[in-house]
Coordinates of C-alpha atoms and ligand atoms in Angstrom, one line a residue:
M1 CA 25.2 -5.9 -15.9
S2 CA 23.9 -9.4 -15.1
E3 CA 20.6 -10.7 -13.9
V4 CA 20.2 -12.9 -10.9
A5 CA 19.5 -16.5 -11.8
I6 CA 15.8 -17.4 -11.5
L7 CA 15.4 -20.0 -8.8
P8 CA 14.2 -23.5 -10.0
A9 CA 11.3 -23.0 -7.4
V10 CA 10.2 -19.9 -9.2
N11 CA 10.3 -21.5 -12.6
A12 CA 8.4 -24.5 -11.4
F13 CA 5.8 -22.3 -9.7
L14 CA 5.3 -20.2 -12.9
Q15 CA 4.8 -23.4 -15.0
R16 CA 1.9 -24.6 -12.8
E17 CA -1.7 -23.9 -13.6
H18 CA -2.9 -21.0 -11.3
G19 CA -6.1 -19.6 -10.1
H20 CA -7.0 -19.3 -6.4
Y21 CA -6.3 -20.6 -2.9
I22 CA -9.5 -21.6 -1.2
N23 CA -10.1 -23.6 2.0
G24 CA -6.4 -24.6 2.2
I25 CA -6.1 -25.8 -1.3
S26 CA -4.7 -24.3 -4.5
H27 CA -7.4 -24.4 -7.2
P28 CA -6.6 -23.5 -10.8
G29 CA -10.3 -22.7 -11.4
Q30 CA -11.9 -22.9 -14.8
G31 CA -12.3 -19.2 -15.7
E32 CA -10.8 -17.4 -18.6
L33 CA -7.0 -17.4 -18.7
R34 CA -5.4 -14.0 -18.0
P35 CA -1.8 -13.4 -19.2
V36 CA 0.6 -12.2 -16.6
V37 CA 3.3 -10.1 -18.2
N38 CA 6.8 -9.2 -17.0
P39 CA 6.8 -5.4 -17.3
A40 CA 10.6 -5.4 -17.9
T41 CA 10.2 -7.4 -21.1
A42 CA 6.5 -7.0 -22.0
Q43 CA 6.6 -10.8 -22.4
Q44 CA 4.0 -13.1 -20.9
I45 CA 5.5 -15.2 -18.1
A46 CA 2.5 -17.2 -17.0
Q47 CA -1.3 -17.3 -17.0
V48 CA -3.9 -17.3 -14.3
H49 CA -7.5 -18.3 -14.4
D50 CA -10.0 -15.6 -13.6
G51 CA -12.4 -16.3 -10.7
G52 CA -16.1 -15.7 -10.8
D53 CA -19.2 -16.2 -8.7
E54 CA -18.4 -19.9 -8.0
E55 CA -15.0 -19.1 -6.5
V56 CA -16.3 -16.2 -4.5
Q57 CA -19.1 -18.4 -3.0
A58 CA -16.5 -21.1 -2.2
A59 CA -14.0 -18.7 -0.6
M60 CA -16.6 -16.8 1.4
A61 CA -18.1 -20.1 2.6
A62 CA -14.7 -21.4 3.6
A63 CA -13.8 -18.2 5.4
R64 CA -17.1 -18.1 7.2
Q65 CA -16.8 -21.7 8.3
A66 CA -13.2 -21.2 9.5
F67 CA -14.1 -18.0 11.4
T68 CA -15.7 -19.7 14.4
G69 CA -12.7 -21.9 15.1
W70 CA -10.1 -19.2 14.3
A71 CA -11.9 -16.6 16.5
S72 CA -12.0 -19.0 19.4
M73 CA -8.5 -20.3 19.1
P74 CA -6.3 -19.1 22.0
T75 CA -5.0 -15.7 20.9
L76 CA -1.4 -16.6 21.5
S77 CA -1.8 -19.6 19.1
R78 CA -3.0 -17.1 16.4
G79 CA 0.1 -15.0 17.1
A80 CA 2.4 -18.0 17.0
L81 CA 1.1 -18.9 13.5
L82 CA 1.7 -15.3 12.3
L83 CA 5.3 -15.7 13.6
K84 CA 5.7 -19.0 11.8
L85 CA 4.4 -17.4 8.6
A86 CA 7.0 -14.6 9.1
D87 CA 9.7 -17.2 9.4
A88 CA 8.4 -19.0 6.2
L89 CA 8.6 -15.7 4.3
E90 CA 12.1 -15.2 5.5
Q91 CA 13.1 -18.7 4.4
H92 CA 11.4 -18.1 1.0
R93 CA 12.6 -14.5 0.7
E94 CA 14.5 -14.9 -2.6
E95 CA 11.8 -17.0 -4.2
L96 CA 9.0 -14.5 -3.3
A97 CA 11.3 -11.5 -4.2
Q98 CA 11.9 -12.9 -7.7
L99 CA 8.2 -13.6 -8.2
E100 CA 7.4 -10.0 -7.2
T101 CA 10.1 -8.6 -9.5
L102 CA 8.9 -10.7 -12.4
C103 CA 5.3 -9.6 -12.1
S104 CA 5.7 -5.9 -10.9
G105 CA 9.0 -4.9 -12.3
K106 CA 10.2 -3.8 -8.8
L107 CA 14.0 -3.8 -8.5
I108 CA 15.1 -7.1 -7.0
T109 CA 17.0 -5.2 -4.3
L110 CA 13.7 -3.5 -3.3
S111 CA 11.7 -6.7 -3.6
R112 CA 14.1 -8.3 -1.1
G113 CA 14.9 -5.4 1.2
L114 CA 11.5 -3.6 1.2
E115 CA 8.7 -5.9 0.0
L116 CA 9.9 -9.1 1.8
D117 CA 11.8 -7.8 4.7
Q118 CA 9.0 -5.3 5.6
S119 CA 6.3 -8.0 5.2
V120 CA 8.2 -10.1 7.7
A121 CA 8.5 -7.2 10.1
Y122 CA 4.8 -6.4 9.8
L123 CA 3.8 -10.0 10.4
R124 CA 5.9 -10.1 13.5
Y125 CA 4.6 -6.7 14.7
F126 CA 1.0 -7.9 14.3
A127 CA 1.8 -11.3 16.0
G128 CA 2.9 -9.2 19.0
W129 CA -0.6 -7.8 19.4
A130 CA -1.9 -11.3 20.3
G131 CA -3.1 -11.1 23.8
K132 CA -3.0 -7.4 23.9
I133 CA -6.3 -6.5 22.3
T134 CA -8.4 -5.5 25.2
G135 CA -11.6 -3.7 26.3
E136 CA -12.1 -1.5 29.3
T137 CA -13.7 -1.8 32.7
P138 CA -15.2 1.7 33.4
E139 CA -16.6 2.7 36.7
L140 CA -20.4 2.7 36.4
S141 CA -22.7 5.2 38.1
L142 CA -26.1 3.4 38.2
P143 CA -27.7 4.0 41.6
S144 CA -28.0 1.1 44.1
F145 CA -31.4 1.0 45.9
H146 CA -31.2 -2.3 47.7
G147 CA -27.4 -2.9 48.0
E148 CA -27.1 -4.3 44.5
K149 CA -23.9 -3.6 42.6
Y150 CA -23.1 -3.3 38.9
R151 CA -20.0 -4.1 36.9
G152 CA -19.5 -3.2 33.3
F153 CA -16.8 -4.0 30.8
T154 CA -16.2 -3.9 27.1
T155 CA -14.7 -6.6 24.9
R156 CA -13.4 -6.4 21.4
E157 CA -14.9 -9.0 19.1
P158 CA -13.6 -9.9 15.6
L159 CA -15.8 -8.7 12.8
G160 CA -15.9 -11.9 10.8
V161 CA -14.8 -12.4 7.2
V162 CA -12.7 -9.5 5.9
V163 CA -12.4 -8.9 2.2
G164 CA -9.0 -7.3 1.4
I165 CA -8.6 -5.7 -2.1
I166 CA -4.9 -5.3 -3.0
P167 CA -3.1 -3.2 -5.6
W168 CA -0.1 -4.1 -7.7
N169 CA 2.6 -1.8 -6.2
F170 CA 3.3 -3.9 -3.0
S171 CA 1.5 -7.1 -3.7
I172 CA 2.8 -8.8 -0.5
M173 CA 3.3 -6.0 2.0
I174 CA 0.0 -4.3 1.5
A175 CA -1.8 -7.7 1.6
V176 CA 0.1 -8.5 4.9
W177 CA -1.0 -5.2 6.4
K178 CA -4.6 -6.2 5.9
M179 CA -4.3 -9.9 6.4
A180 CA -2.2 -9.9 9.6
A181 CA -4.4 -7.1 11.2
A182 CA -7.5 -9.1 10.5
L183 CA -6.0 -12.5 11.6
V184 CA -4.6 -11.3 14.9
C185 CA -8.0 -9.8 15.8
G186 CA -9.7 -13.2 15.1
C187 CA -11.1 -12.5 11.6
T188 CA -10.6 -14.7 8.6
V189 CA -9.8 -13.2 5.1
V190 CA -10.6 -13.4 1.5
L191 CA -7.9 -11.5 -0.5
K192 CA -8.3 -10.2 -4.0
P193 CA -4.8 -9.4 -5.5
S194 CA -4.4 -7.1 -8.4
E195 CA -4.8 -8.6 -11.9
F196 CA -1.2 -7.6 -12.6
T197 CA 0.3 -9.4 -9.6
P198 CA -1.7 -12.5 -8.9
F199 CA 1.0 -14.9 -7.8
T200 CA 2.8 -13.7 -4.7
M201 CA -0.2 -14.0 -2.4
L202 CA -1.0 -17.4 -3.8
R203 CA 2.4 -18.5 -2.8
V204 CA 2.1 -16.8 0.6
A205 CA -1.2 -18.5 1.3
Q206 CA 0.3 -21.9 0.4
L207 CA 3.1 -21.2 2.9
A208 CA 0.5 -20.3 5.5
G209 CA -1.1 -23.6 4.9
E210 CA 2.3 -25.4 5.2
V211 CA 3.0 -23.7 8.6
G212 CA -0.3 -24.7 10.0
F213 CA -3.0 -22.1 9.3
P214 CA -6.3 -24.0 9.3
P215 CA -8.1 -24.2 6.0
G216 CA -10.3 -21.3 5.2
V217 CA -8.6 -18.8 7.4
I218 CA -6.7 -17.3 4.4
N219 CA -8.2 -17.4 0.9
V220 CA -7.0 -15.8 -2.3
I221 CA -9.2 -15.1 -5.3
N222 CA -7.8 -13.8 -8.6
G223 CA -9.5 -12.2 -11.5
N224 CA -11.2 -9.0 -12.7
G225 CA -11.7 -6.5 -9.9
G226 CA -14.7 -4.9 -11.5
L227 CA -16.5 -8.3 -11.3
L228 CA -15.1 -9.8 -8.2
G229 CA -15.1 -6.6 -6.1
P230 CA -18.9 -6.2 -6.1
L231 CA -19.4 -10.0 -5.6
L232 CA -17.2 -10.0 -2.6
I233 CA -18.4 -6.7 -1.0
N234 CA -22.1 -7.6 -1.5
H235 CA -21.7 -11.1 -0.2
P236 CA -23.7 -11.5 3.0
D237 CA -20.7 -13.0 4.9
C238 CA -18.4 -10.1 4.1
A239 CA -18.2 -8.3 7.4
K240 CA -15.6 -5.7 6.4
V241 CA -13.8 -4.4 3.4
T242 CA -10.3 -3.0 3.3
F243 CA -9.0 -1.6 0.1
T244 CA -5.8 0.0 -1.2
G245 CA -5.8 1.4 -4.7
S246 CA -6.8 4.2 -7.0
V247 CA -9.2 7.0 -6.0
P248 CA -12.0 6.2 -8.5
T249 CA -12.0 2.5 -7.6
G250 CA -11.8 3.3 -3.9
R251 CA -14.8 5.6 -4.1
A252 CA -16.8 2.8 -5.8
V253 CA -15.7 0.3 -3.1
G254 CA -16.5 2.8 -0.4
S255 CA -20.0 3.5 -1.8
A256 CA -20.8 -0.2 -2.2
A257 CA -19.7 -1.1 1.3
S258 CA -21.3 1.9 2.9
A259 CA -24.6 1.2 1.1
L260 CA -24.7 -2.1 3.1
A261 CA -23.5 -0.4 6.3
K262 CA -20.3 -2.5 6.2
P263 CA -17.2 -1.0 7.7
V264 CA -14.6 -0.1 5.1
T265 CA -11.0 1.0 5.3
L266 CA -9.9 3.0 2.2
E267 CA -6.2 3.8 1.6
L268 CA -6.3 5.8 -1.6
G269 CA -3.6 7.8 -3.3
G270 CA -3.4 11.5 -3.5
K271 CA -1.0 14.2 -4.6
N272 CA 1.4 14.2 -1.7
A273 CA 3.6 17.4 -1.2
A274 CA 7.1 17.9 0.0
L275 CA 8.1 21.4 1.3
F276 CA 11.8 22.2 1.4
L277 CA 12.8 25.3 3.4
N278 CA 15.6 27.6 2.5
D279 CA 18.0 26.4 5.2
M280 CA 18.5 23.1 3.4
S281 CA 21.5 22.9 1.0
T282 CA 21.1 22.1 -2.7
E283 CA 22.6 18.7 -2.1
E284 CA 20.2 17.9 0.8
I285 CA 17.2 19.1 -1.2
V286 CA 18.1 16.9 -4.2
A287 CA 18.7 13.8 -2.1
G288 CA 15.3 14.5 -0.3
I289 CA 13.5 14.9 -3.6
I290 CA 14.8 11.6 -4.9
E291 CA 13.9 9.8 -1.7
A292 CA 10.4 11.4 -1.6
G293 CA 9.4 11.1 -5.3
Y294 CA 11.4 8.6 -7.3
V295 CA 11.8 5.3 -5.3
N296 CA 10.1 2.4 -7.1
Q297 CA 9.6 4.8 -10.0
G298 CA 7.2 6.8 -7.9
Q299 CA 4.8 3.9 -7.6
I300 CA 4.3 4.3 -3.8
C301 CA 1.0 5.8 -2.6
A302 CA 2.8 7.9 -0.1
A303 CA 5.4 9.2 -2.6
A304 CA 5.5 13.0 -3.2
E305 CA 4.6 14.4 -6.5
R306 CA 4.2 18.1 -5.6
F307 CA 7.5 19.8 -4.6
Y308 CA 7.7 23.3 -3.2
L309 CA 11.2 24.8 -3.3
P310 CA 12.6 28.2 -2.2
A311 CA 12.8 30.5 -5.2
E312 CA 16.5 31.3 -4.7
K313 CA 17.5 27.7 -4.9
F314 CA 14.9 26.6 -7.4
D315 CA 17.0 26.6 -10.7
R316 CA 20.1 25.1 -9.2
V317 CA 18.2 22.3 -7.4
L318 CA 16.4 21.3 -10.6
E319 CA 19.7 21.4 -12.6
V320 CA 21.4 19.1 -10.2
L321 CA 18.3 16.9 -9.8
C322 CA 18.1 16.5 -13.6
Q323 CA 21.7 15.5 -13.8
R324 CA 21.2 13.0 -11.1
L325 CA 18.0 11.5 -12.5
S326 CA 19.4 11.4 -16.0
S327 CA 22.3 9.4 -14.9
L328 CA 20.0 6.5 -13.8
Q329 CA 20.3 3.8 -16.5
P330 CA 17.1 1.8 -17.1
G331 CA 17.8 -1.9 -17.1
S332 CA 16.6 -5.2 -15.9
P333 CA 15.1 -5.1 -12.4
L334 CA 16.6 -8.6 -11.9
D335 CA 20.0 -6.9 -12.0
E336 CA 21.2 -6.1 -8.5
Q337 CA 23.0 -3.0 -9.9
C338 CA 20.0 -1.6 -11.7
Q339 CA 18.6 1.7 -10.4
L340 CA 15.7 2.2 -12.8
G341 CA 13.2 -0.5 -13.5
P342 CA 10.0 -0.3 -15.6
L343 CA 6.5 0.8 -14.6
A344 CA 4.4 -2.0 -13.4
N345 CA 2.1 -2.5 -16.5
R346 CA 1.3 -1.1 -19.9
A347 CA -1.9 0.6 -18.8
H348 CA 0.0 2.4 -16.1
L349 CA 2.7 3.5 -18.5
E350 CA 0.1 4.8 -20.9
K351 CA -1.6 6.8 -18.1
V352 CA 1.7 8.3 -17.0
S353 CA 2.8 9.3 -20.5
K354 CA -0.6 10.8 -21.3
L355 CA -0.5 12.9 -18.1
V356 CA 3.0 14.2 -18.9
D357 CA 2.0 15.0 -22.5
Q358 CA -1.0 16.8 -21.2
A359 CA 1.2 18.9 -18.9
R360 CA 3.5 19.7 -21.7
S361 CA 0.7 20.8 -24.0
E362 CA -0.7 23.0 -21.2
G363 CA 2.7 24.8 -21.0
D364 CA 4.5 23.0 -18.1
E365 CA 8.2 22.7 -18.9
V366 CA 9.7 19.2 -19.0
L367 CA 13.3 19.6 -17.7
C368 CA 14.3 16.0 -18.0
G369 CA 12.7 12.7 -18.8
G370 CA 9.2 13.1 -20.3
G371 CA 9.3 9.9 -22.4
S372 CA 10.3 6.3 -22.6
P373 CA 13.7 4.9 -23.4
D374 CA 14.0 2.6 -26.4
L375 CA 13.5 -0.6 -24.5
P376 CA 10.9 -3.4 -24.9
G377 CA 9.5 -3.1 -21.4
Y378 CA 7.2 -0.4 -19.8
Y379 CA 9.9 2.0 -18.9
Y380 CA 9.4 5.7 -18.3
L381 CA 12.3 8.1 -17.6
P382 CA 12.4 10.0 -14.3
T383 CA 10.7 13.3 -15.2
V384 CA 11.0 16.8 -13.7
L385 CA 8.3 19.3 -14.6
K386 CA 8.6 23.0 -13.9
V387 CA 4.9 23.7 -13.7
R388 CA 3.3 27.0 -14.7
S389 CA 1.4 27.5 -11.5
A390 CA -0.4 25.7 -8.6
D391 CA -3.3 25.2 -11.0
S392 CA -1.3 23.0 -13.4
T393 CA -3.0 19.7 -14.0
L394 CA 0.0 17.8 -12.6
M395 CA -0.2 19.8 -9.3
Q396 CA -3.7 18.3 -8.9
Q397 CA -3.7 14.9 -10.5
E398 CA -1.7 11.8 -9.3
T399 CA 0.5 10.2 -11.9
F400 CA 1.8 7.5 -9.6
G401 CA 4.9 7.5 -11.7
P402 CA 8.4 9.0 -11.6
V403 CA 7.1 12.4 -12.3
G404 CA 7.7 15.4 -9.9
S405 CA 6.0 18.7 -10.4
F406 CA 8.0 21.7 -9.0
L407 CA 7.0 25.1 -8.0
A408 CA 9.1 27.9 -6.5
Y409 CA 7.9 29.9 -3.5
Q410 CA 9.0 33.3 -2.1
D411 CA 7.1 33.0 1.2
E412 CA 6.9 29.9 3.4
E413 CA 3.4 30.7 4.7
Q414 CA 2.2 30.9 1.1
A415 CA 3.9 27.6 0.3
L416 CA 2.3 26.0 3.3
K417 CA -1.2 27.1 2.0
Q418 CA -0.4 25.5 -1.4
V419 CA 0.7 22.3 0.3
N420 CA -2.7 22.1 2.0
D421 CA -4.7 23.3 -1.0
S422 CA -5.5 19.8 -2.2
P423 CA -8.5 17.5 -2.1
F424 CA -6.2 14.8 -0.8
G425 CA -4.2 14.2 2.4
L426 CA -2.4 11.0 2.6
A427 CA 1.1 12.1 3.4
A428 CA 3.5 15.1 3.2
S429 CA 7.0 16.1 4.3
V430 CA 8.7 19.2 5.5
W431 CA 12.5 19.5 5.2
T432 CA 14.4 21.9 7.4
H433 CA 17.1 22.1 10.1
D434 CA 14.9 24.5 12.1
L435 CA 13.2 22.3 14.7
S436 CA 10.7 24.9 15.7
K437 CA 9.5 25.4 12.1
A438 CA 9.5 21.6 11.5
L439 CA 7.1 21.1 14.4
R440 CA 4.9 24.1 13.7
Y441 CA 4.5 23.2 10.0
S442 CA 4.0 19.5 10.7
E443 CA 1.1 20.6 13.0
Q444 CA -0.4 22.7 10.2
I445 CA 0.0 20.3 7.3
K446 CA -3.3 18.5 6.6
A447 CA -2.3 14.9 6.0
G448 CA -2.5 11.5 7.7
T449 CA 1.3 11.3 7.9
V450 CA 3.8 14.2 8.0
W451 CA 7.5 13.4 7.8
V452 CA 10.3 15.8 8.8
N453 CA 13.5 15.4 6.8
M454 CA 12.4 12.1 5.4
H455 CA 9.6 10.8 3.2
T456 CA 7.9 7.5 2.4
F457 CA 9.3 5.4 5.2
L458 CA 6.6 3.5 7.2
D459 CA 7.0 1.8 10.5
P460 CA 4.6 -0.8 11.9
A461 CA 4.2 1.1 15.1
L462 CA 3.0 4.3 13.5
P463 CA -0.5 4.2 12.0
F464 CA -0.8 5.0 8.3
G465 CA -3.8 6.3 6.4
G466 CA -5.3 9.4 4.8
I467 CA -7.6 12.2 5.4
K468 CA -9.9 14.1 2.9
G469 CA -10.1 12.3 -0.5
S470 CA -7.2 10.0 0.4
G471 CA -9.5 7.6 2.4
N472 CA -10.3 6.7 5.9
G473 CA -9.3 4.2 8.6
R474 CA -5.7 3.5 9.6
E475 CA -3.4 0.6 8.9
F476 CA -1.2 -0.8 11.7
G477 CA 0.0 1.0 14.8
S478 CA -2.6 0.3 17.5
A479 CA -5.2 2.0 15.4
F480 CA -6.0 -1.1 13.3
I481 CA -7.7 -2.7 16.2
Q482 CA -10.8 -0.6 16.0
D483 CA -11.0 -1.3 12.2
Y484 CA -11.1 -5.1 12.6
T485 CA -13.1 -5.5 15.8
R486 CA -16.4 -4.3 17.2
L487 CA -16.9 -3.3 20.8
K488 CA -19.3 -5.2 23.0
S489 CA -20.5 -3.8 26.3
V490 CA -21.4 -6.2 29.1
M491 CA -23.2 -5.1 32.2
V492 CA -23.7 -7.3 35.3
R493 CA -25.9 -6.8 38.3
Y494 CA -24.7 -8.7 41.4
Ligands
TXE1 O1 -6.0 0.3 -9.8 P1 -7.4 -0.1 -9.1 P2 -5.4 -0.2 -11.1 C1 -3.3 4.0 -9.3 C2 -2.3 4.2 -10.4 C3 -2.8 3.4 -11.5 C4 -4.3 3.5 -11.3 C5 -5.0 2.3 -11.9 O2 -2.3 5.6 -10.8 O3 -2.4 3.8 -12.8 O4 -4.5 3.5 -9.9 O5 -4.5 1.1 -11.4 C6 -9.5 -4.0 -7.7 N1 -14.4 -3.1 -7.0 N2 -2.9 3.1 -8.2 O6 -6.5 -0.3 -12.2 O7 -8.5 -0.2 -10.0 C7 -8.3 -4.4 -8.7 O8 -8.6 -5.6 -9.2 C8 -13.5 -3.7 -6.2 C9 -2.7 3.7 -7.0 O9 -4.6 -1.4 -10.9 O10 -7.6 0.9 -7.9 C10 -7.1 -4.3 -7.7 O11 -7.1 -5.5 -7.0 N3 -12.2 -3.8 -6.5 C11 -2.7 2.7 -5.9 C12 -7.5 -3.1 -6.8 O12 -8.9 -2.9 -6.9 C13 -11.9 -3.4 -7.7 C14 -2.0 1.4 -6.2 C15 -6.8 -1.8 -7.2 O13 -7.1 -1.5 -8.5 C16 -12.8 -2.9 -8.6 C17 -2.4 0.9 -7.5 C18 -14.1 -2.7 -8.2 N4 -15.1 -2.2 -8.9 C19 -2.8 1.8 -8.5 N5 -12.1 -2.5 -9.7 C20 -2.3 3.3 -4.5 N6 -2.8 4.4 -4.1 O14 -1.6 2.6 -3.8 C21 -10.8 -2.9 -9.6 N7 -10.7 -3.4 -8.3

């Protein structure tokens, strides 16, 4: 096994003093220094200054000031800048992928092939919306008494300054979903990355400046979410909030924004289900489970954690699954051959271990994994839990880790009810060769996204977002337009 060589550009970047990107300039800031830790080694790799009220005021003022010019720039010029940024990300793919892996522990292969390549794809997708965001010209029915006529039309206006709050699991891609949607609509942005992954968007914002984004259009503030979140949301110039992250924080963000009647998009986690029907082979089910639940150590908000398997295949599937998962060797995520990286941070590792310990103490059976290997980083072995019942804690509570909870079913209709028996509804999948059942069940499953014979894959053309406790609003597709613009009606007498 050998690690990729860290690029000189990455080492040089990490050695600089870091804080924020405001009004087209990198500012170290003066706030307290926060260590940034490589989760694969548990060693500090750099530090970043926390922002506070001063940085929030400066970033919001810059974004507000830039808004007028950005919103009135020809829409195709905005699209062209997004395309240039996509090209810049492509050119800096390896540098950004290494930064991502060093901060989040994501396998370098995933950082390149998913985080970076998908970020580029999303930027290009959103750029393509430039010039296509339109209103309507409905036929009016006002009566004409003296020959006068009426014409009415709607336009879509950008909301203003968008505050984007970003989690650590896809520090670039999720930020790009929010940023590019806002920018193509004519909004400007202030982004707040996770405390654990503060660097990638600082670098992306610098690249945006280099390719010609005007100062103030993209701003990045780092620091404590509990402090910065309320300062940003309550700021009078914040016109909209878009958040991806945990359920409790999302609820707090939603309440704060709603109390001020500010539109808010919330993409929260859940407890996504995967339902395998009996016509799938053991091999197909095992491959499906790994795809659905264990990529990026389960740290994907759409990943499945509840698995419903036909009773007659249950034991055999879990046996093969455990063999397969146990063969994954934990190692350095900078090694291109590595298949099992660490969890993203210590707090998250502690949360995952505690939840599995709780499941064990409540009588769920740990068939494999269930602990950490003897390595210095924040590793947790892929875990298979044979749960006691649908009421088990881990059939309800999200671990956001490599932990699948498995339940056997005799009757598909009963399994379908269990799939829907959740306060969350971000995503789910149904696996079968029976097309009729696939379509019927996907209609019945209560989730924002339902996959058939696949799980976790997203495409810029298909909207993504949750129902029930998993949030509201939709990212990408054409659905984003209504989240980042407001309708104006114009009526003319002539
Ligand atoms: O998430 P938070 P954390 C889950 C995962 C993890 C747990 C906690 O299970 O163990 O959440 O992780 C900012 N107002 N997910 O603490 O708190 C924060 O700075 C406004 C699932 O990292 O949700 C960060 O930028 N913002 C998730 C962002 O919110 C606040 C992905 C997310 O942090 C804030 C990540 C506040 N009061 C973790 N407090 C998913 N579903 O994708 C914090 N933040």
